[in-house]
Amino acid sequence: MSIRGLVITKDDLLYDETRSVYNGMIDRHPAVIVKCRDVADVITAVNFARLHNLLTAVRGGGHNGGGLGVCDDGMVIDLSMMKGIRMDSTSDTIRVEGGCTLGDIDHATQVFGKAVPTGILSTTGIGGLTLGGGLGHLSRKYGLTIDSLLEADVVLADGHLITASEKENSDLFWAIRGGGGNFGIVTSFLFTLHDAGTVYGGPMLWPIEDAEEIMRQYREFILNASNDHYCYFALLTVPPVAMFPAELHLKKMCGLLWCNVGDAEKSTKAAQRFRDLKKPAVDFCGPIPFNALQGMFDALYPKGLQWYWKADFVKDLTDEAIKLNVEYGHQLPTPHSTMHLYPINGACHDKQNNETAFSYRDANWAQVIVGVDPDPANKEKISSWAKAYWEALHPFSLGGAYINFMMEEGEARVEASYRDNYRQLARIKRKYDPDNFFKVNQNIKPVTVAEKELEH
Ligand SMILES: Cc1cc2nc3c(=O)[nH]c(=O)nc-3n(C[C@H](O)[C@H](O)[C@H](O)COP(=O)(O)OP(=O)(O)OC[C@H]3O[C@@H](n4cnc5c(N)ncnc54)[C@H](O)[C@@H]3O)c2cc1C
């Protein structure tokens, strides 16, 4: 293989460090890891893997809960050295290479008071996040990350590089906006930029005993709020770190994490409504540079912790569901474990379910339940809490989950996550990756020839 980047095999000193991903629960041993330097490296690696019939995983930021950025025995195509970024302030766009993290992009944009709407932790990769949909602090204002995507360069399973946009290969462009890494390797993304210099954001926390009331008020607020307002609801334990008052350390709490954009007076008023309802035990909400808010919790969640993920989309947060959430919040198994309800109404609802592959535009929240702990001995404890919590709440959900918040949960779960869009995704998969070369992902199986004929 002729590669400008690095080719790392089992004998290499860097092997263990390079094969590891963000979730410490994942322990896979690929035969070879290709750290690509450029598009030519990506094409060479794809051609080599295809020729030698190697199972191939693609890695952007390595954050995926199910560890889909690494595989056993085959090849990992790692994009983390491809971090090129080019801002274009004339057209208000930014082109970023597939190995960028959210923090790389925020760093480049903040100085101009701009942002790409992405996720809430700066160490996540733009690749996996975007291809699954992408939700975060700016979702209510500007939509999902895919709603700001203008174009992507994609290396296909046959080694060809093509561009996907509304004008070129528009079926592929539809599919990569939510369909994950099923269709090829995105070497660069072109995004529209939005205004997000200083925002009015940060956490407000209350004792868990207040969670039911805060959650009900939160429901009413966020379902009716203007798109300038954003806050997600969390059940959590106060970390024992200096930024929080010592008497609150390790106390179970509920919280709102704000990110209001636009008019400062209206932002203050929205947050004040909750201050007046019940004085928060912690109130760090105020004017803050957007990228500081994005990176606020990075240090609390370093690489290597054990993570067990369960998720669902939610439309109606009933009183009964609120009670159950609070019940499981009281049972948070470890200090890092948490539940987040991310609002995806507002601008996310501007598109219909079938306008992109992301098929839950009718949901109001993406809920995630994560059991997290540094100690592998607690794997069972965190997993069983997350599973029991999810099983109790699943009947109140829309039935499928955000693919970026899932472990490997089987075909039926993937289908449920794409609902009516699954068939179309399977047809597009057949066109661009008929042999299912890209299968280390929330896998969409290509429609077979027989199935296709039956359709006609
Ligand atoms: C702490 C934490 C916080 C998170 N917060 C958010 C959040 O706020 N909002 C949100 O939407 N999600 C969030 N996520 C979920 C995140 O979107 C997914 O974990 C996503 O898969 C991460 O992308 P990655 O590139 O880092 O992952 P990787 O593990 O590198 O890859 C994940 C999947 O995407 C594919 N992939 C990655 N890059 C490419 C590419 N360039 N071309 C083709 N396929 C590719 C991989 O093959 C793999 O299947 C969070 C995850 C963590 C761990």
XYZ file of C-alpha atoms and ligand atoms in Angstrom:
509
model
C 0.000 0.000 0.000
C 1.327 3.437 -0.880
C 0.256 5.696 1.997
C 1.429 9.151 3.082
C -0.053 8.753 6.563
C 0.660 5.895 8.964
C 0.074 2.164 8.639
C -0.085 0.591 12.081
C -0.122 -3.154 12.729
C -0.142 -5.327 15.861
C 3.644 -5.145 16.394
C 3.644 -1.357 16.371
C 4.261 0.536 19.626
C 1.328 2.839 18.753
C -1.053 -0.084 18.151
C -2.922 -0.157 21.477
C -3.262 3.602 21.704
C -4.432 3.827 18.097
C -6.967 0.996 18.187
C -8.640 2.345 21.344
C -11.827 4.375 20.962
C -13.627 6.800 23.270
C -15.831 4.120 24.895
C -13.556 2.072 27.182
C -16.071 -0.815 27.027
C -14.988 -1.481 23.416
C -11.852 -3.613 23.011
C -11.291 -4.609 19.397
C -8.127 -5.729 17.597
C -7.959 -4.773 13.916
C -5.227 -6.308 11.744
C -4.250 -2.900 10.400
C -5.042 0.746 11.053
C -4.447 3.204 8.230
C -4.188 6.768 9.464
C -4.875 8.659 6.258
C -3.207 11.949 5.453
C -5.293 12.821 2.401
C -7.984 11.677 -0.037
C -5.473 9.609 -2.010
C -4.685 7.630 1.165
C -8.394 6.982 1.718
C -8.824 5.707 -1.854
C -5.726 3.494 -1.583
C -6.926 2.041 1.722
C -10.430 1.332 0.369
C -9.037 -0.358 -2.740
C -6.622 -2.470 -0.675
C -9.322 -3.563 1.772
C -11.755 -4.416 -1.033
C -9.129 -6.393 -2.971
C -8.150 -8.386 0.129
C -11.706 -8.780 1.330
C -10.995 -7.100 4.674
C -13.758 -6.126 7.056
C -13.425 -2.330 7.147
C -14.306 0.190 9.831
C -14.115 3.936 9.285
C -13.171 6.257 12.107
C -13.733 9.985 12.413
C -13.598 11.070 16.059
C -13.905 7.539 17.496
C -16.761 8.618 19.788
C -19.402 6.162 18.678
C -21.117 4.452 21.623
C -21.202 1.047 19.976
C -17.547 1.378 18.925
C -18.360 1.461 15.217
C -15.079 3.226 14.480
C -13.112 0.007 15.057
C -13.418 -3.683 14.165
C -11.755 -6.996 14.944
C -9.249 -8.465 12.450
C -9.889 -6.183 9.467
C -8.822 -2.654 8.564
C -9.603 0.631 10.310
C -9.502 3.637 8.019
C -8.763 6.424 10.485
C -9.340 10.025 9.333
C -8.072 11.765 12.472
C -5.042 13.273 10.700
C -7.291 14.886 8.080
C -8.141 18.123 9.846
C -8.019 20.699 7.082
C -10.470 23.606 7.484
C -11.212 26.497 5.152
C -13.539 29.327 6.107
C -15.065 31.415 3.370
C -16.467 34.565 4.901
C -17.754 35.820 1.544
C -20.191 32.946 1.162
C -20.480 32.240 4.925
C -19.435 28.639 4.414
C -16.783 26.362 5.858
C -15.193 23.244 4.387
C -13.886 20.750 6.929
C -12.075 17.469 6.432
C -13.525 14.226 7.781
C -11.119 13.944 10.730
C -12.123 17.214 12.408
C -13.661 17.213 15.853
C -16.410 19.642 16.826
C -13.789 21.560 18.819
C -11.590 21.953 15.722
C -14.497 23.568 13.912
C -15.626 25.761 16.825
C -12.049 26.984 17.190
C -11.999 28.066 13.559
C -15.416 29.722 13.572
C -15.688 31.386 16.995
C -13.186 34.091 16.144
C -15.649 35.245 13.464
C -18.667 34.970 15.820
C -19.944 32.080 13.696
C -20.725 28.397 14.223
C -21.819 25.203 12.547
C -24.704 23.716 14.576
C -23.212 20.483 15.960
C -23.197 18.628 19.306
C -22.540 19.457 22.935
C -19.061 18.051 23.582
C -16.120 19.334 21.615
C -14.187 16.045 21.349
C -16.825 14.299 19.174
C -16.014 13.755 15.484
C -17.826 15.792 12.832
C -17.962 12.682 10.574
C -20.126 10.320 12.598
C -22.132 13.146 14.156
C -23.112 14.727 10.840
C -23.869 11.485 9.028
C -26.296 10.480 11.786
C -28.048 13.886 11.809
C -26.278 15.994 14.428
C -28.108 17.670 17.282
C -26.980 20.157 19.897
C -27.204 23.630 21.404
C -28.137 25.334 18.131
C -30.666 22.773 16.860
C -33.803 24.748 17.707
C -32.409 27.865 16.046
C -30.686 26.456 12.944
C -31.847 22.825 12.675
C -29.819 19.621 12.686
C -26.198 19.601 11.522
C -27.351 18.028 8.235
C -29.633 21.007 7.631
C -26.501 23.151 7.258
C -24.718 20.637 5.023
C -24.311 21.888 1.448
C -21.996 19.316 -0.057
C -19.808 16.314 0.780
C -16.910 14.605 -0.986
C -17.385 10.849 -0.737
C -15.028 7.953 -1.503
C -17.217 5.047 -2.585
C -16.638 1.331 -2.053
C -15.242 1.031 -5.610
C -12.612 3.676 -4.814
C -14.206 6.487 -6.825
C -14.425 9.978 -5.335
C -17.685 11.792 -6.001
C -19.459 14.872 -4.717
C -22.914 14.746 -3.178
C -25.101 17.850 -3.051
C -28.632 18.930 -4.035
C -27.332 19.235 -7.617
C -24.894 16.304 -7.899
C -25.774 12.741 -6.879
C -28.746 14.093 -4.995
C -29.919 10.594 -3.980
C -26.624 10.071 -2.171
C -26.900 13.541 -0.630
C -30.346 12.603 0.698
C -28.997 9.340 2.125
C -25.920 10.703 3.914
C -28.090 13.207 5.774
C -28.979 10.746 8.520
C -28.050 7.406 6.930
C -24.694 7.148 8.744
C -21.481 5.782 7.221
C -23.325 3.279 5.029
C -22.600 4.812 1.638
C -18.939 5.795 1.560
C -16.223 7.711 3.350
C -16.822 11.438 3.547
C -13.458 13.106 3.166
C -14.810 16.653 3.455
C -18.037 18.448 4.366
C -19.143 21.894 3.212
C -21.393 23.675 5.726
C -23.288 26.945 5.910
C -22.159 29.118 8.821
C -24.497 30.809 11.284
C -24.217 33.592 13.833
C -23.246 32.344 17.313
C -20.696 34.559 19.041
C -21.694 35.127 22.638
C -24.754 33.173 23.751
C -26.710 33.190 27.008
C -26.080 29.714 28.343
C -24.822 27.321 30.980
C -26.294 24.953 33.559
C -28.933 25.504 36.223
C -29.316 22.676 38.766
C -31.959 21.801 41.348
C -32.177 18.943 43.890
C -33.637 15.785 42.381
C -36.618 16.168 44.719
C -37.692 19.079 42.453
C -37.229 17.104 39.230
C -40.896 16.320 38.586
C -41.958 19.945 38.786
C -38.967 21.270 36.802
C -39.521 18.661 34.110
C -43.221 19.554 33.740
C -42.418 23.252 33.498
C -39.604 22.500 31.083
C -42.008 20.541 28.857
C -44.442 23.467 28.663
C -41.636 25.959 28.078
C -39.682 24.219 25.338
C -42.734 23.117 23.351
C -43.813 26.743 23.033
C -40.547 28.681 23.145
C -39.254 30.784 20.258
C -36.439 29.161 18.261
C -33.924 31.506 19.939
C -34.258 29.518 23.155
C -32.643 26.173 23.784
C -32.239 24.076 26.876
C -31.995 20.376 27.400
C -33.148 18.608 30.544
C -30.759 16.349 32.481
C -30.762 14.000 35.451
C -27.268 13.852 36.883
C -24.943 13.712 39.883
C -22.918 16.810 40.789
C -19.272 16.039 39.982
C -16.850 16.457 42.920
C -14.857 19.224 41.221
C -13.994 22.765 42.309
C -16.414 24.524 39.948
C -19.369 23.201 42.044
C -19.990 24.055 45.751
C -18.471 21.310 47.974
C -21.745 20.704 49.841
C -23.387 19.655 46.558
C -20.677 17.217 45.461
C -22.089 13.798 44.532
C -25.694 14.933 45.133
C -28.246 13.719 42.587
C -29.835 16.649 40.779
C -31.885 17.648 37.791
C -30.818 20.428 35.502
C -31.361 22.586 32.476
C -28.441 23.324 30.181
C -29.184 26.544 28.333
C -27.990 28.018 25.090
C -30.054 31.054 24.080
C -29.077 32.987 20.996
C -30.306 36.390 19.898
C -31.786 39.119 22.064
C -30.078 39.235 25.509
C -33.146 40.592 27.305
C -35.403 37.816 26.021
C -32.753 35.216 26.910
C -32.526 36.499 30.470
C -36.302 36.520 30.754
C -36.607 32.902 29.603
C -34.042 31.712 32.136
C -35.527 33.931 34.860
C -38.827 32.090 34.572
C -37.099 29.001 36.018
C -35.182 30.991 38.644
C -38.500 32.380 39.848
C -40.093 28.963 39.880
C -37.464 27.580 42.264
C -34.104 29.106 43.127
C -31.479 26.873 41.474
C -28.850 25.290 43.757
C -26.326 25.970 40.975
C -26.764 28.739 38.441
C -23.971 29.229 35.917
C -26.266 30.557 33.221
C -25.148 33.838 31.662
C -23.363 35.351 28.672
C -20.654 32.970 27.436
C -18.713 32.503 24.192
C -20.367 29.695 22.257
C -17.234 27.534 22.038
C -16.655 27.796 25.808
C -20.153 26.409 26.355
C -19.449 23.627 23.844
C -16.329 22.529 25.706
C -17.634 23.098 29.251
C -17.969 19.397 30.118
C -15.088 17.932 28.083
C -12.883 17.393 31.132
C -15.630 15.548 33.037
C -15.933 12.948 30.282
C -12.395 12.014 29.156
C -11.663 9.174 26.738
C -11.668 5.645 28.162
C -14.698 5.611 30.492
C -17.138 2.693 30.242
C -20.331 3.783 28.436
C -23.599 1.924 27.951
C -26.106 3.783 25.739
C -29.883 3.454 25.346
C -32.032 5.912 23.425
C -35.386 6.744 21.866
C -37.191 9.589 20.148
C -40.000 11.164 22.184
C -42.962 13.183 20.968
C -45.168 13.485 24.048
C -43.645 13.731 27.476
C -46.633 12.560 29.506
C -47.025 13.065 33.255
C -46.625 9.307 33.666
C -43.359 9.321 31.690
C -42.094 12.237 33.776
C -42.758 10.280 36.991
C -40.870 7.257 35.619
C -37.937 9.393 34.534
C -37.662 10.858 38.000
C -37.872 7.384 39.555
C -34.862 6.202 37.505
C -33.065 9.484 38.162
C -33.145 8.616 41.874
C -31.375 5.354 40.963
C -28.501 6.872 38.912
C -25.945 4.074 39.424
C -22.668 6.042 39.273
C -21.644 9.728 39.357
C -20.999 9.933 35.593
C -24.290 8.276 34.587
C -26.937 10.612 33.243
C -30.105 11.070 31.198
C -30.510 13.888 28.688
C -33.607 15.003 26.821
C -32.432 17.043 23.837
C -35.136 19.177 22.212
C -35.354 18.709 18.447
C -38.358 20.869 17.713
C -38.000 24.471 16.507
C -36.044 24.674 13.242
C -35.576 20.863 13.138
C -39.289 20.686 12.306
C -38.872 22.863 9.213
C -38.234 19.726 7.155
C -40.501 16.705 6.700
C -39.530 13.148 7.694
C -38.833 12.168 4.076
C -36.807 15.241 3.060
C -33.600 13.718 4.456
C -32.784 10.209 5.689
C -33.252 11.400 9.301
C -36.809 10.238 9.766
C -37.987 11.575 13.122
C -38.662 15.245 12.367
C -41.956 14.831 14.188
C -40.202 14.043 17.478
C -39.855 16.783 20.062
C -36.911 15.219 21.884
C -34.075 12.768 21.415
C -33.685 11.025 24.750
C -30.457 9.346 25.789
C -29.825 7.264 28.883
C -26.145 6.582 29.522
C -24.632 4.420 32.239
C -21.044 5.698 32.583
C -18.165 4.847 34.926
C -14.367 4.692 34.861
C -14.250 1.211 36.434
C -14.801 -1.803 34.114
C -15.981 -3.727 37.201
C -19.133 -1.565 37.121
C -20.034 -2.541 33.553
C -22.958 -4.701 34.648
C -24.240 -2.096 37.108
C -24.352 0.736 34.563
C -25.727 -1.439 31.748
C -28.551 -2.959 33.765
C -29.686 0.463 35.040
C -29.703 1.878 31.484
C -31.591 -1.145 30.106
C -34.207 -1.128 32.889
C -34.704 2.646 32.522
C -35.092 2.330 28.759
C -37.512 -0.601 29.010
C -39.721 1.386 31.370
C -39.787 4.458 29.089
C -39.736 2.817 25.649
C -43.559 2.415 25.510
C -43.825 6.233 25.747
C -41.473 6.772 22.789
C -41.983 6.951 19.027
C -40.373 3.501 18.707
C -36.981 4.244 17.173
C -33.817 5.993 18.305
C -31.232 8.448 17.023
C -28.624 6.144 15.468
C -25.800 8.126 17.060
C -27.092 7.308 20.544
C -27.310 3.543 20.026
C -25.071 0.593 20.767
C -25.159 -2.316 18.279
C -28.784 -3.348 18.809
C -29.645 -5.438 15.746
C -31.400 -4.995 12.411
C -34.914 -4.414 13.725
C -33.702 -1.471 15.776
C -31.943 0.056 12.744
C -35.129 -0.309 10.690
C -37.153 1.283 13.489
C -34.748 4.206 13.459
C -35.390 4.884 9.768
C -39.102 4.041 9.638
C -40.503 4.736 6.144
C -37.126 5.932 4.866
C -35.514 2.505 5.273
C -36.592 1.114 1.883
C -35.289 4.130 0.019
C -32.013 3.933 1.943
C -31.706 0.242 1.017
C -32.206 1.117 -2.682
C -29.547 3.845 -2.533
C -27.245 1.463 -0.661
C -27.577 -0.989 -3.543
C -26.608 1.709 -6.036
C -23.534 2.995 -4.181
C -22.409 0.009 -2.083
C -24.044 -3.144 -3.539
C -21.680 -5.545 -1.744
C -22.152 -3.873 1.617
C -18.451 -3.052 1.902
C -19.308 -0.374 4.508
C -20.977 -2.570 7.089
C -19.369 -1.521 10.393
C -22.129 0.984 11.147
C -25.855 0.960 11.932
C -26.110 -1.160 8.849
C -28.620 -0.683 6.059
C -28.737 -3.813 3.914
C -28.753 -3.176 0.142
C -32.005 -4.086 -1.568
C -31.349 -7.343 -3.453
C -31.989 -7.716 -7.174
C -34.877 -10.092 -6.423
C -36.484 -7.630 -4.020
C -36.050 -4.826 -6.528
C -37.745 -6.825 -9.272
C -40.639 -7.600 -6.947
C -41.132 -3.883 -6.426
C -41.834 -3.383 -10.152
C -19.554 12.211 24.982
C -20.386 12.197 23.757
C -21.207 13.283 23.479
C -22.027 13.285 22.341
N -22.822 14.347 22.088
C -23.572 14.375 20.964
C -24.362 15.509 20.638
O -24.404 16.478 21.357
N -25.092 15.488 19.502
C -25.077 14.410 18.656
O -25.749 14.481 17.635
N -24.348 13.324 18.946
C -23.592 13.283 20.071
N -22.858 12.176 20.376
C -22.985 10.994 19.528
C -22.086 11.098 18.327
O -22.751 11.822 17.326
C -21.781 9.693 17.801
O -21.075 8.986 18.789
C -21.005 9.747 16.501
O -21.007 8.453 15.955
C -19.604 10.222 16.731
O -18.936 10.440 15.539
P -17.369 10.123 15.466
O -16.903 10.519 14.121
O -16.684 10.686 16.667
O -17.438 8.538 15.667
P -16.654 7.305 15.061
O -16.683 6.283 16.162
O -15.345 7.675 14.504
O -17.608 6.850 13.872
C -18.958 6.573 14.095
C -19.625 6.024 12.846
O -19.623 6.995 11.817
C -18.888 6.553 10.686
N -18.040 7.647 10.223
C -17.371 8.541 10.971
N -16.774 9.452 10.177
C -17.086 9.115 8.905
C -16.775 9.658 7.634
N -16.043 10.763 7.520
N -17.265 9.046 6.542
C -18.040 7.934 6.641
N -18.352 7.369 7.817
C -17.875 7.950 8.931
C -18.086 5.376 11.199
O -17.832 4.443 10.201
C -18.951 4.796 12.271
O -19.905 3.941 11.720
C -22.017 12.160 21.478
C -21.171 11.075 21.759
C -20.365 11.095 22.879
C -19.503 9.909 23.173
